Amino acid sequence: MKIKIKDLGEFQLKPGSTLKDLIPEIKKISKELPVGFKYNDTYIDWHYTFNENISDNLELEPIFPSDKEALVFLRHTASHVLAQAVKELFPEAKLGIGPPTEEGFYYDIYYERPFNEEDLKKIEKKVKEIIKKNLSLERREISKEEAKALFKNLGEDFKLELIDEMPDSKVSIYSQGNFVDLCKGPHLLSTGEVKAIKLLSVAGAYWRGDEKNPMLWRIYGTAFFSKEELKAYLDRLEEIKKRDHRKLGKELELFTIEEDIGPGLVIWLPKGAILRSIIENFWKEVHLQRGYQLVYTPHIALRDLWKVSGHLDFYAENMFPPMELENRVYQLKPMNCPFHIYVYNQKRRSYREFPIRYCELGTVYRFERSGVLHGLLRVRGFTQDDAHIFCREDQLEEELIKVLDLVIYFLKVFGFSEYKIFLSTRPEKFVGSPEIWDKAENALKKALEDKGLEYEIDPGEGVFYGPKIDLKIKDVLGRFWQCSTIQVDFNIPERFDIVYIGEDNRFYRPIMIHRALLGSLERFLGVLIENYAGAFPFWIAPVQIKVLTITDRNVNYGENVVKILKKEGFRVEADFRNEKLNYKIRMAQKEKVPYMIILGDKEESDQVISVRTRKGEIINNLKLEDFISKIKIENQPEYLLNELS
Ligand SMILES: [Zn+2]
Ligand SMILES: [Zn+2]
């Protein structure tokens, strides 16, 4: 029978033989051997047997080591090597599943106790031995009964469960040496092809993610075709670790989350609080300038409010449970929207008043399972930089353009100039008429196009009440973070029956836009910390300048300099301790203070200052007034904006 391979030609294959049999022939044509193939969306490896009469137009697409998809073959194989190593060292361990991932692979393994660092080292050593042995992989298709007998014999209870759920009558197994695993593949030819591998960590993971099931140990690893690629990946991991906002948050004394206070509940420490308040003040100022009105609303409300708003129908599992007081039931707010409806409803509204824009730094509480909480990025209490805009249908597009303008302004001010934008359209379950959805989707599209912004469409991913735009910002490491969201809503105005009087004196329903620019202050601060590795732009740095004296003789001069800087409104700290200058510099450096002013006898007698920047640049003989005029410019929120353009 004939097998076609794209770009390589046609080959003859005896029925019942594997693609491996073609290797000598392909080697004659192609300098490089593919790692495997793809047919439609299925990966096919060299171990694949063609039994059936295959159709004439079957054409395999070869995948070469340099193709991104080759990593799937590699990492599948790597996870089998990992499982084999564990079984050799810990024969009583039972295997769960071991898939490749975007970043590497893992294997979930049951064992009587957690694997520790020491185990991990041993396992990695064994992994490398198995690679060195260069064991060939073999694929076989067997009946489910046969497979069950095989894995029962091996004591692999989890595999039995998996076999039971497989739809086909036959399953495929892969073996290498005396190790065998249930797997669809694809894999490489032999273990020796795994050129660069590293085991990274162990974490607990419930079997199939269900807390009622036994806890397995998930061993994470990564693998590449070359040592260089592995090194580049590990260096990046190191960089990510260094920037981890939980670690920096502690070191820089920005925030804390305490077990005794409650998971996912953030305490802002003085340095984090000043940073947050600078951002909040700036946020309020800009919103007032752009025609928003500031409001404040309570953190709890009567449960009935959440019935009217629909949250109890659509959002209950994310809400904290009810509490009863004086025979009335209250619930913590998961969103600010219903409150803003009441602000709107204080008066009879006319078409002339629109658009009406209410903004609030509103603290909301949402139940997130403890397993998914993560520093400032996933929390249970957070402050959204929220706003609700009420407008007429004919104003929707213009309002959306204004919101987009504002989003981009804010992100740029904080140094983010690259984004990915997603437009989520009508889902299967929706409220409102299809016509109004089309109108809203078109308004969102036109607004994006008007701004010249590229976007992707996420079909059917809109919220039930309206379409939305999500913005993911790119950080210095090229990671994307979901922060901003703009949503059009036809539902809440309906539910609360809010109206305005039109030009013809009849009642109309306004459209509501929900939007958050930064997302939440918690999340945004987390992203900021990681993006800047804690070395914040001057205007938001909790401590902007640290004044260091060289000897005790310079303390008076130092105090005078501090006084002048404080009077100018800068956040200054003094380090006049009787310590070596190098030590004081090291401390200030660790705190990532943008500028250090160093004062010794020479500076004092010449009435100048020496400045050392966070990057280690030194400027001597500077007049204090000159330094102040320079940092006054840097202290402008728009400083980065100008730097970027
Ligand atoms: Zn596999
Ligand atoms: Zn809202």
GROMACS .gro file of C-alpha atoms in nm, residues 116-267:
model
  152
  116ASN     CA    1   1.070   1.540   4.836
  117GLU     CA    2   1.364   1.729   4.687
  118GLU     CA    3   1.591   1.435   4.759
  119ASP     CA    4   1.358   1.195   4.574
  120LEU     CA    5   1.340   1.435   4.283
  121LYS     CA    6   1.719   1.434   4.249
  122LYS     CA    7   1.725   1.054   4.258
  123ILE     CA    8   1.446   1.033   4.002
  124GLU     CA    9   1.623   1.276   3.771
  125LYS     CA   10   1.940   1.068   3.792
  126LYS     CA   11   1.742   0.758   3.699
  127VAL     CA   12   1.571   0.948   3.415
  128LYS     CA   13   1.912   1.029   3.270
  129GLU     CA   14   2.019   0.665   3.296
  130ILE     CA   15   1.711   0.555   3.103
  131ILE     CA   16   1.783   0.816   2.835
  132LYS     CA   17   2.142   0.698   2.812
  133LYS     CA   18   2.027   0.338   2.760
  134ASN     CA   19   1.848   0.465   2.449
  135LEU     CA   20   1.558   0.221   2.484
  136SER     CA   21   1.342   0.184   2.173
  137LEU     CA   22   0.972   0.253   2.211
  138GLU     CA   23   0.715   0.005   2.079
  139ARG     CA   24   0.348   0.064   2.016
  140ARG     CA   25   0.081  -0.205   2.031
  141GLU     CA   26  -0.293  -0.200   1.996
  142ILE     CA   27  -0.468  -0.444   2.225
  143SER     CA   28  -0.825  -0.509   2.331
  144LYS     CA   29  -0.961  -0.337   2.640
  145GLU     CA   30  -0.983  -0.672   2.818
  146GLU     CA   31  -0.621  -0.748   2.745
  147ALA     CA   32  -0.521  -0.401   2.861
  148LYS     CA   33  -0.716  -0.440   3.184
  149ALA     CA   34  -0.552  -0.773   3.258
  150LEU     CA   35  -0.211  -0.620   3.189
  151PHE     CA   36  -0.253  -0.313   3.411
  152LYS     CA   37  -0.432  -0.509   3.683
  153ASN     CA   38  -0.135  -0.736   3.697
  154LEU     CA   39   0.089  -0.428   3.733
  155GLY     CA   40  -0.129  -0.293   4.015
  156GLU     CA   41  -0.208   0.022   3.815
  157ASP     CA   42  -0.559   0.091   3.949
  158PHE     CA   43  -0.585   0.440   3.801
  159LYS     CA   44  -0.511   0.303   3.454
  160LEU     CA   45  -0.798   0.055   3.492
  161GLU     CA   46  -1.033   0.345   3.552
  162LEU     CA   47  -0.904   0.518   3.239
  163ILE     CA   48  -0.941   0.206   3.024
  164ASP     CA   49  -1.302   0.166   3.135
  165GLU     CA   50  -1.382   0.511   3.007
  166MET     CA   51  -1.222   0.473   2.665
  167PRO     CA   52  -1.478   0.464   2.384
  168ASP     CA   53  -1.302   0.233   2.138
  169SER     CA   54  -1.277  -0.143   2.174
  170LYS     CA   55  -0.901  -0.126   2.133
  171VAL     CA   56  -0.644   0.083   2.321
  172SER     CA   57  -0.281   0.155   2.246
  173ILE     CA   58   0.006   0.085   2.479
  174TYR     CA   59   0.367   0.195   2.450
  175SER     CA   60   0.660   0.011   2.601
  176GLN     CA   61   1.028   0.086   2.646
  177GLY     CA   62   1.255  -0.171   2.811
  178ASN     CA   63   1.039  -0.344   3.070
  179PHE     CA   64   0.814  -0.042   3.123
  180VAL     CA   65   0.473  -0.018   2.967
  181ASP     CA   66   0.216   0.262   2.971
  182LEU     CA   67  -0.131   0.317   2.841
  183CYS     CA   68  -0.110   0.604   2.593
  184LYS     CA   69  -0.243   0.743   2.267
  185GLY     CA   70   0.099   0.889   2.188
  186PRO     CA   71   0.273   1.037   2.001
  187HIS     CA   72   0.629   0.950   2.098
  188LEU     CA   73   0.984   0.962   1.967
  189LEU     CA   74   1.169   0.657   1.841
  190SER     CA   75   1.374   0.595   2.154
  191THR     CA   76   1.445   0.738   2.497
  192GLY     CA   77   1.787   0.856   2.375
  193GLU     CA   78   1.619   1.122   2.163
  194VAL     CA   79   1.526   1.313   2.476
  195LYS     CA   80   1.836   1.530   2.467
  196ALA     CA   81   1.773   1.782   2.743
  197ILE     CA   82   1.546   1.724   3.040
  198LYS     CA   83   1.496   1.874   3.384
  199LEU     CA   84   1.261   1.783   3.666
  200LEU     CA   85   1.131   2.100   3.825
  201SER     CA   86   0.894   2.050   4.116
  202VAL     CA   87   0.636   1.838   4.293
  203ALA     CA   88   0.287   1.945   4.399
  204GLY     CA   89  -0.019   1.764   4.529
  205ALA     CA   90  -0.300   1.708   4.280
  206TYR     CA   91  -0.624   1.523   4.342
  207TRP     CA   92  -0.695   1.241   4.101
  208ARG     CA   93  -0.895   1.405   3.821
  209GLY     CA   94  -0.896   1.734   4.015
  210ASP     CA   95  -1.166   1.610   4.253
  211GLU     CA   96  -1.117   1.663   4.626
  212LYS     CA   97  -1.307   1.343   4.701
  213ASN     CA   98  -1.040   1.140   4.521
  214PRO     CA   99  -0.698   1.039   4.652
  215MET     CA  100  -0.416   1.292   4.643
  216LEU     CA  101  -0.149   1.219   4.386
  217TRP     CA  102   0.191   1.384   4.354
  218ARG     CA  103   0.236   1.579   4.035
  219ILE     CA  104   0.598   1.579   3.924
  220TYR     CA  105   0.667   1.863   3.681
  221GLY     CA  106   0.949   1.863   3.432
  222THR     CA  107   1.047   2.010   3.102
  223ALA     CA  108   1.235   1.880   2.800
  224PHE     CA  109   1.388   2.023   2.485
  225PHE     CA  110   1.573   1.897   2.181
  226SER     CA  111   1.886   2.088   2.280
  227LYS     CA  112   2.073   2.182   2.595
  228GLU     CA  113   2.076   2.548   2.483
  229GLU     CA  114   1.699   2.566   2.464
  230LEU     CA  115   1.668   2.405   2.806
  231LYS     CA  116   1.913   2.655   2.952
  232ALA     CA  117   1.726   2.949   2.801
  233TYR     CA  118   1.403   2.813   2.950
  234LEU     CA  119   1.555   2.763   3.296
  235ASP     CA  120   1.707   3.112   3.290
  236ARG     CA  121   1.364   3.252   3.216
  237LEU     CA  122   1.215   3.051   3.503
  238GLU     CA  123   1.482   3.196   3.729
  239GLU     CA  124   1.392   3.547   3.611
  240ILE     CA  125   1.023   3.478   3.675
  241LYS     CA  126   1.104   3.352   4.024
  242LYS     CA  127   1.307   3.665   4.098
  243ARG     CA  128   1.011   3.878   3.992
  244ASP     CA  129   0.748   3.679   4.181
  245HIS     CA  130   0.526   3.945   4.336
  246ARG     CA  131   0.469   3.734   4.648
  247LYS     CA  132   0.841   3.721   4.716
  248LEU     CA  133   0.899   4.088   4.630
  249GLY     CA  134   0.586   4.193   4.817
  250LYS     CA  135   0.744   4.055   5.133
  251GLU     CA  136   1.096   4.185   5.069
  252LEU     CA  137   0.976   4.535   4.980
  253GLU     CA  138   0.715   4.532   5.260
  254LEU     CA  139   0.428   4.606   5.024
  255PHE     CA  140   0.155   4.365   5.132
  256THR     CA  141   0.085   4.051   5.327
  257ILE     CA  142  -0.174   3.776   5.324
  258GLU     CA  143  -0.204   3.609   5.663
  259GLU     CA  144  -0.339   3.262   5.729
  260ASP     CA  145  -0.488   3.390   6.058
  261ILE     CA  146  -0.679   3.667   5.881
  262GLY     CA  147  -0.804   3.455   5.596
  263PRO     CA  148  -0.692   3.319   5.264
  264GLY     CA  149  -0.709   3.560   4.972
  265LEU     CA  150  -0.753   3.867   5.195
  266VAL     CA  151  -0.486   4.130   5.143
  267ILE     CA  152  -0.330   4.359   5.405
   0.00000   0.00000   0.00000
